CSV table of C-alpha atoms in Angstrom, one decimal:
chain,number,residue,atom,x,y,z
A,1,MET,CA,0.0,0.0,0.0
A,2,ARG,CA,1.2,3.5,-0.8
A,3,LEU,CA,-0.5,6.6,0.7
A,4,ARG,CA,-0.4,10.2,-0.4
A,5,HIS,CA,-2.0,13.0,1.5
A,6,LEU,CA,-3.5,15.6,-0.9
A,7,GLY,CA,-4.4,18.1,1.9
A,8,HIS,CA,-6.9,18.2,4.7
A,9,SER,CA,-8.9,14.9,4.5
A,10,CYS,CA,-8.0,13.8,1.0
A,11,LEU,CA,-6.0,10.6,0.6
A,12,LEU,CA,-4.8,8.8,-2.5
A,13,VAL,CA,-4.4,5.1,-1.8
A,14,GLU,CA,-2.6,2.7,-4.1
A,15,ILE,CA,-3.2,-1.0,-3.2
A,16,ALA,CA,-3.2,-4.3,-5.0
A,17,ASP,CA,-2.8,-2.6,-8.4
A,18,ARG,CA,-5.8,-0.3,-7.8
A,19,THR,CA,-5.9,3.4,-7.1
A,20,ILE,CA,-8.5,4.9,-4.8
A,21,LEU,CA,-9.2,8.5,-3.9
A,22,ILE,CA,-10.9,9.5,-0.7
A,23,ASP,CA,-12.6,12.8,0.2
A,24,PRO,CA,-11.5,15.3,-2.6
A,25,GLY,CA,-12.6,18.5,-0.8
A,26,THR,CA,-12.2,22.2,-1.3
A,27,TRP,CA,-9.2,22.4,1.0
A,28,SER,CA,-7.3,19.7,-1.0
A,29,SER,CA,-5.4,20.0,-4.2
A,30,GLY,CA,-3.8,17.8,-6.8
A,31,PHE,CA,-6.7,15.4,-7.2
A,32,GLU,CA,-8.3,17.4,-10.1
A,33,ASP,CA,-5.6,16.2,-12.5
A,34,LEU,CA,-5.8,12.5,-11.6
A,35,THR,CA,-6.8,9.9,-14.2
A,36,GLY,CA,-6.9,6.2,-14.1
A,37,LEU,CA,-8.7,6.0,-10.7
A,38,ASP,CA,-10.4,2.8,-9.9
A,39,ALA,CA,-12.6,4.2,-7.1
A,40,ILE,CA,-13.6,7.5,-5.6
A,41,VAL,CA,-15.0,7.5,-2.0
A,42,VAL,CA,-16.8,10.4,-0.4
A,43,THR,CA,-17.5,10.0,3.3
A,44,HIS,CA,-19.9,12.9,3.6
A,45,GLN,CA,-21.3,16.1,1.9
A,46,HIS,CA,-19.4,18.9,3.7
A,47,ALA,CA,-17.4,20.9,1.3
A,48,ASP,CA,-14.0,20.2,2.9
A,49,HIS,CA,-14.6,16.5,1.9
A,50,LEU,CA,-16.5,17.0,-1.4
A,51,ASP,CA,-15.7,19.9,-3.8
A,52,ARG,CA,-18.8,19.7,-6.0
A,53,ALA,CA,-17.3,22.4,-8.3
A,54,ARG,CA,-14.4,20.1,-9.2
A,55,PHE,CA,-16.1,16.7,-8.7
A,56,THR,CA,-18.0,16.5,-12.0
A,57,ALA,CA,-14.8,17.0,-14.0
A,58,LEU,CA,-13.0,14.5,-11.8
A,59,VAL,CA,-15.6,11.9,-12.6
A,60,ALA,CA,-15.5,12.7,-16.3
A,61,ALA,CA,-11.7,12.2,-16.3
A,62,ASN,CA,-12.1,8.8,-14.6
A,63,PRO,CA,-15.1,7.2,-16.3
A,64,ASP,CA,-14.3,3.7,-15.1
A,65,ALA,CA,-14.1,4.6,-11.5
A,66,THR,CA,-16.5,3.1,-8.9
A,67,ILE,CA,-17.9,5.9,-6.9
A,68,VAL,CA,-19.4,5.3,-3.5
A,69,THR,CA,-20.8,7.9,-1.0
A,70,ASP,CA,-23.2,8.1,1.9
A,71,PRO,CA,-26.9,8.3,0.8
A,72,GLN,CA,-27.3,12.0,1.4
A,73,THR,CA,-24.2,12.8,-0.8
A,74,SER,CA,-25.5,10.5,-3.5
A,75,ALA,CA,-28.7,12.5,-3.6
A,76,LEU,CA,-26.8,15.8,-3.9
A,77,LEU,CA,-24.6,14.5,-6.7
A,78,ALA,CA,-27.7,13.3,-8.6
A,79,GLU,CA,-28.6,17.0,-8.8
A,80,ASP,CA,-25.3,17.5,-10.6
A,81,GLY,CA,-26.2,14.7,-13.1
A,82,LEU,CA,-24.0,12.1,-11.5
A,83,SER,CA,-25.1,8.5,-10.7
A,84,VAL,CA,-23.1,7.0,-7.8
A,85,THR,CA,-23.5,4.1,-5.4
A,86,ALA,CA,-25.0,5.1,-2.1
A,87,TRP,CA,-24.0,2.9,0.9
A,88,ASP,CA,-24.6,2.8,4.6
A,89,ASP,CA,-22.9,1.1,7.5
A,90,GLN,CA,-21.7,-2.4,6.6
A,91,GLY,CA,-22.0,-1.9,2.8
A,92,THR,CA,-19.2,-3.2,0.6
A,93,ALA,CA,-17.8,-2.6,-2.9
A,94,GLN,CA,-15.3,-4.7,-4.7
A,95,VAL,CA,-12.6,-3.0,-6.9
A,96,GLY,CA,-10.5,-5.7,-8.4
A,97,ASP,CA,-8.8,-7.5,-5.4
A,98,VAL,CA,-9.6,-4.5,-3.1
A,99,THR,CA,-12.5,-4.6,-0.8
A,100,LEU,CA,-14.1,-1.3,0.3
A,101,SER,CA,-16.3,-1.6,3.3
A,102,ALA,CA,-18.5,1.1,4.9
A,103,HIS,CA,-18.5,1.8,8.7
A,104,GLY,CA,-20.5,4.4,10.5
A,105,ARG,CA,-23.7,6.4,9.8
A,106,GLU,CA,-23.5,9.9,11.2
A,107,HIS,CA,-21.2,12.9,11.4
A,108,ALA,CA,-19.9,13.6,14.8
A,109,PHE,CA,-22.1,15.9,16.8
A,110,ASN,CA,-21.1,19.6,16.5
A,111,HIS,CA,-23.9,21.8,18.0
A,112,ALA,CA,-27.7,21.6,18.1
A,113,ARG,CA,-27.8,24.6,15.7
A,114,VAL,CA,-25.5,23.0,13.1
A,115,PRO,CA,-27.4,20.7,10.7
A,116,HIS,CA,-26.6,17.1,11.2
A,117,VAL,CA,-25.5,15.0,8.2
A,118,ALA,CA,-24.7,11.4,7.4
A,119,ASN,CA,-21.1,10.2,7.5
A,120,VAL,CA,-19.9,6.8,6.3
A,121,GLY,CA,-16.2,5.9,6.8
A,122,VAL,CA,-14.4,3.4,4.6
A,123,VAL,CA,-12.1,0.5,5.3
A,124,VAL,CA,-9.7,-0.3,2.4
A,125,SER,CA,-8.3,-3.9,2.4
A,126,ALA,CA,-6.7,-6.5,0.1
A,127,ALA,CA,-5.0,-9.8,0.8
A,128,GLY,CA,-1.4,-9.3,1.9
A,129,GLU,CA,-1.8,-5.6,2.3
A,130,PRO,CA,-2.2,-3.4,5.4
A,131,VAL,CA,-5.8,-2.5,6.3
A,132,LEU,CA,-6.6,1.3,6.2
A,133,PHE,CA,-9.5,3.0,7.8
A,134,HIS,CA,-10.6,6.6,6.9
A,135,PRO,CA,-13.4,7.6,9.3
A,136,GLY,CA,-14.5,10.8,7.6
A,137,ASP,CA,-15.8,13.1,10.4
A,138,ALA,CA,-16.6,10.7,13.2
A,139,TYR,CA,-14.9,8.7,16.0
A,140,ASP,CA,-17.7,6.2,16.7
A,141,ALA,CA,-17.3,3.5,14.0
A,142,ALA,CA,-16.2,0.0,14.8
A,143,PRO,CA,-14.2,-1.1,11.8
A,144,GLY,CA,-12.5,-4.1,13.3
A,145,MET,CA,-8.8,-4.8,13.0
A,146,VAL,CA,-7.0,-1.8,11.4
A,147,ASP,CA,-3.3,-1.4,10.6
A,148,VAL,CA,-3.3,2.2,9.4
A,149,LEU,CA,-5.8,4.8,10.8
A,150,ALA,CA,-6.3,8.1,9.1
A,151,VAL,CA,-6.9,10.4,12.1
A,152,PRO,CA,-8.8,13.7,12.0
A,153,ILE,CA,-6.6,15.6,14.3
A,154,ASN,CA,-8.6,18.9,14.5
A,155,ALA,CA,-12.2,19.9,13.9
A,156,PRO,CA,-14.9,22.1,15.5
A,157,TRP,CA,-16.5,18.8,16.6
A,158,THR,CA,-13.7,17.3,18.6
A,159,ALA,CA,-11.0,17.9,21.2
A,160,VAL,CA,-7.5,16.2,21.4
A,161,ARG,CA,-8.7,14.0,24.3
A,162,ASP,CA,-11.4,12.6,22.0
A,163,THR,CA,-8.7,12.0,19.3
A,164,ILE,CA,-6.5,10.1,21.7
A,165,ASP,CA,-9.3,8.0,22.9
A,166,PHE,CA,-10.3,7.2,19.3
A,167,VAL,CA,-6.8,6.1,18.4
A,168,ARG,CA,-6.4,4.0,21.5
A,169,ARG,CA,-9.8,2.3,20.9
A,170,ILE,CA,-9.0,1.4,17.2
A,171,ALA,CA,-5.4,0.4,18.2
A,172,PRO,CA,-3.7,0.7,14.8
A,173,ARG,CA,0.0,0.0,14.3
A,174,SER,CA,0.3,3.4,12.6
A,175,ILE,CA,-1.6,6.6,11.9
A,176,VAL,CA,-1.8,9.2,9.1
A,177,PRO,CA,-2.9,12.7,10.3
A,178,ILE,CA,-5.8,14.2,8.3
A,179,HIS,CA,-8.4,16.9,8.7
A,180,ASP,CA,-5.7,19.5,9.5
A,181,GLY,CA,-6.7,22.4,7.3
A,182,LEU,CA,-7.6,24.7,10.2
A,183,LEU,CA,-4.2,24.4,11.9
A,184,SER,CA,-1.1,26.5,11.9
A,185,PRO,CA,2.2,24.6,11.6
A,186,ALA,CA,2.8,25.1,15.4
A,187,GLY,CA,-0.7,24.0,16.3
A,188,ARG,CA,-0.5,21.0,14.1
A,189,ALA,CA,2.8,19.9,15.6
A,190,LEU,CA,1.3,20.2,19.1
A,191,TYR,CA,-1.7,18.0,18.2
A,192,LEU,CA,0.6,15.4,16.6
A,193,GLN,CA,2.8,15.4,19.8
A,194,HIS,CA,-0.2,14.7,22.0
A,195,VAL,CA,-1.7,12.0,19.7
A,196,GLY,CA,1.6,10.4,18.9
A,197,THR,CA,2.7,10.3,22.6
A,198,HIS,CA,-0.6,9.1,24.1
A,199,GLY,CA,-2.3,7.3,21.3
A,200,GLY,CA,-0.7,3.9,22.0
A,201,ASP,CA,2.5,2.0,22.7
A,202,ASP,CA,4.8,1.7,19.7
A,203,LEU,CA,2.5,3.8,17.5
A,204,THR,CA,4.1,5.1,14.3
A,205,VAL,CA,3.0,8.5,13.0
A,206,HIS,CA,3.3,8.9,9.2
A,207,ASP,CA,3.1,12.7,8.8
A,208,LEU,CA,2.6,13.1,5.0
A,209,ALA,CA,1.8,16.8,4.8
A,210,GLY,CA,4.0,18.2,2.1
A,211,GLN,CA,6.2,15.1,2.3
A,212,GLY,CA,5.1,13.0,-0.7
A,213,SER,CA,4.0,9.5,-0.1
A,214,VAL,CA,4.7,6.5,2.1
A,215,ARG,CA,4.7,2.8,1.3
A,216,LEU,CA,3.4,0.5,4.0
């Protein structure tokens, strides 16, 4: 498996000869030029995870890609003339030898005045490869055994204590920080220090921001 962080919550995953893009949002860049994608996954409808202004062109440039989203996002994309697969908790999609499985239903609670939306995280797995979990914007899913956890390290809906508890509950071997678009470099380093120190014994942090890709 090779992972590349394209900013904020967007990950490009290469696994078992397949390439999968997750959460191409407004605070991410570089995905708009991608071709040859085998799958595109959107965890939820918020703009920092789905840039509708660039998504139609992305789909047109990748006509053979399997596209899976939560049901609410699927309905929104239908308004843009796109037909995608809607899935909910425990749904699956097969892309070659890669299995995509859905985990979770709802976005983390923010505030009673903030509209609540669906959120479906994705597990990416293939025989002989590490298992990756991208949760979108929630910490409550139960994805089972995970080797690599994409961790939202900052958001209006969480605190670092919640992040640490989430990482410790999932208990991955390594983490990749995501959802960091609101952070200054100093603030980001502080969050990573907290999570990396307290998230588990022998936890490896793969900080990919501006540093290319990592092979796991």
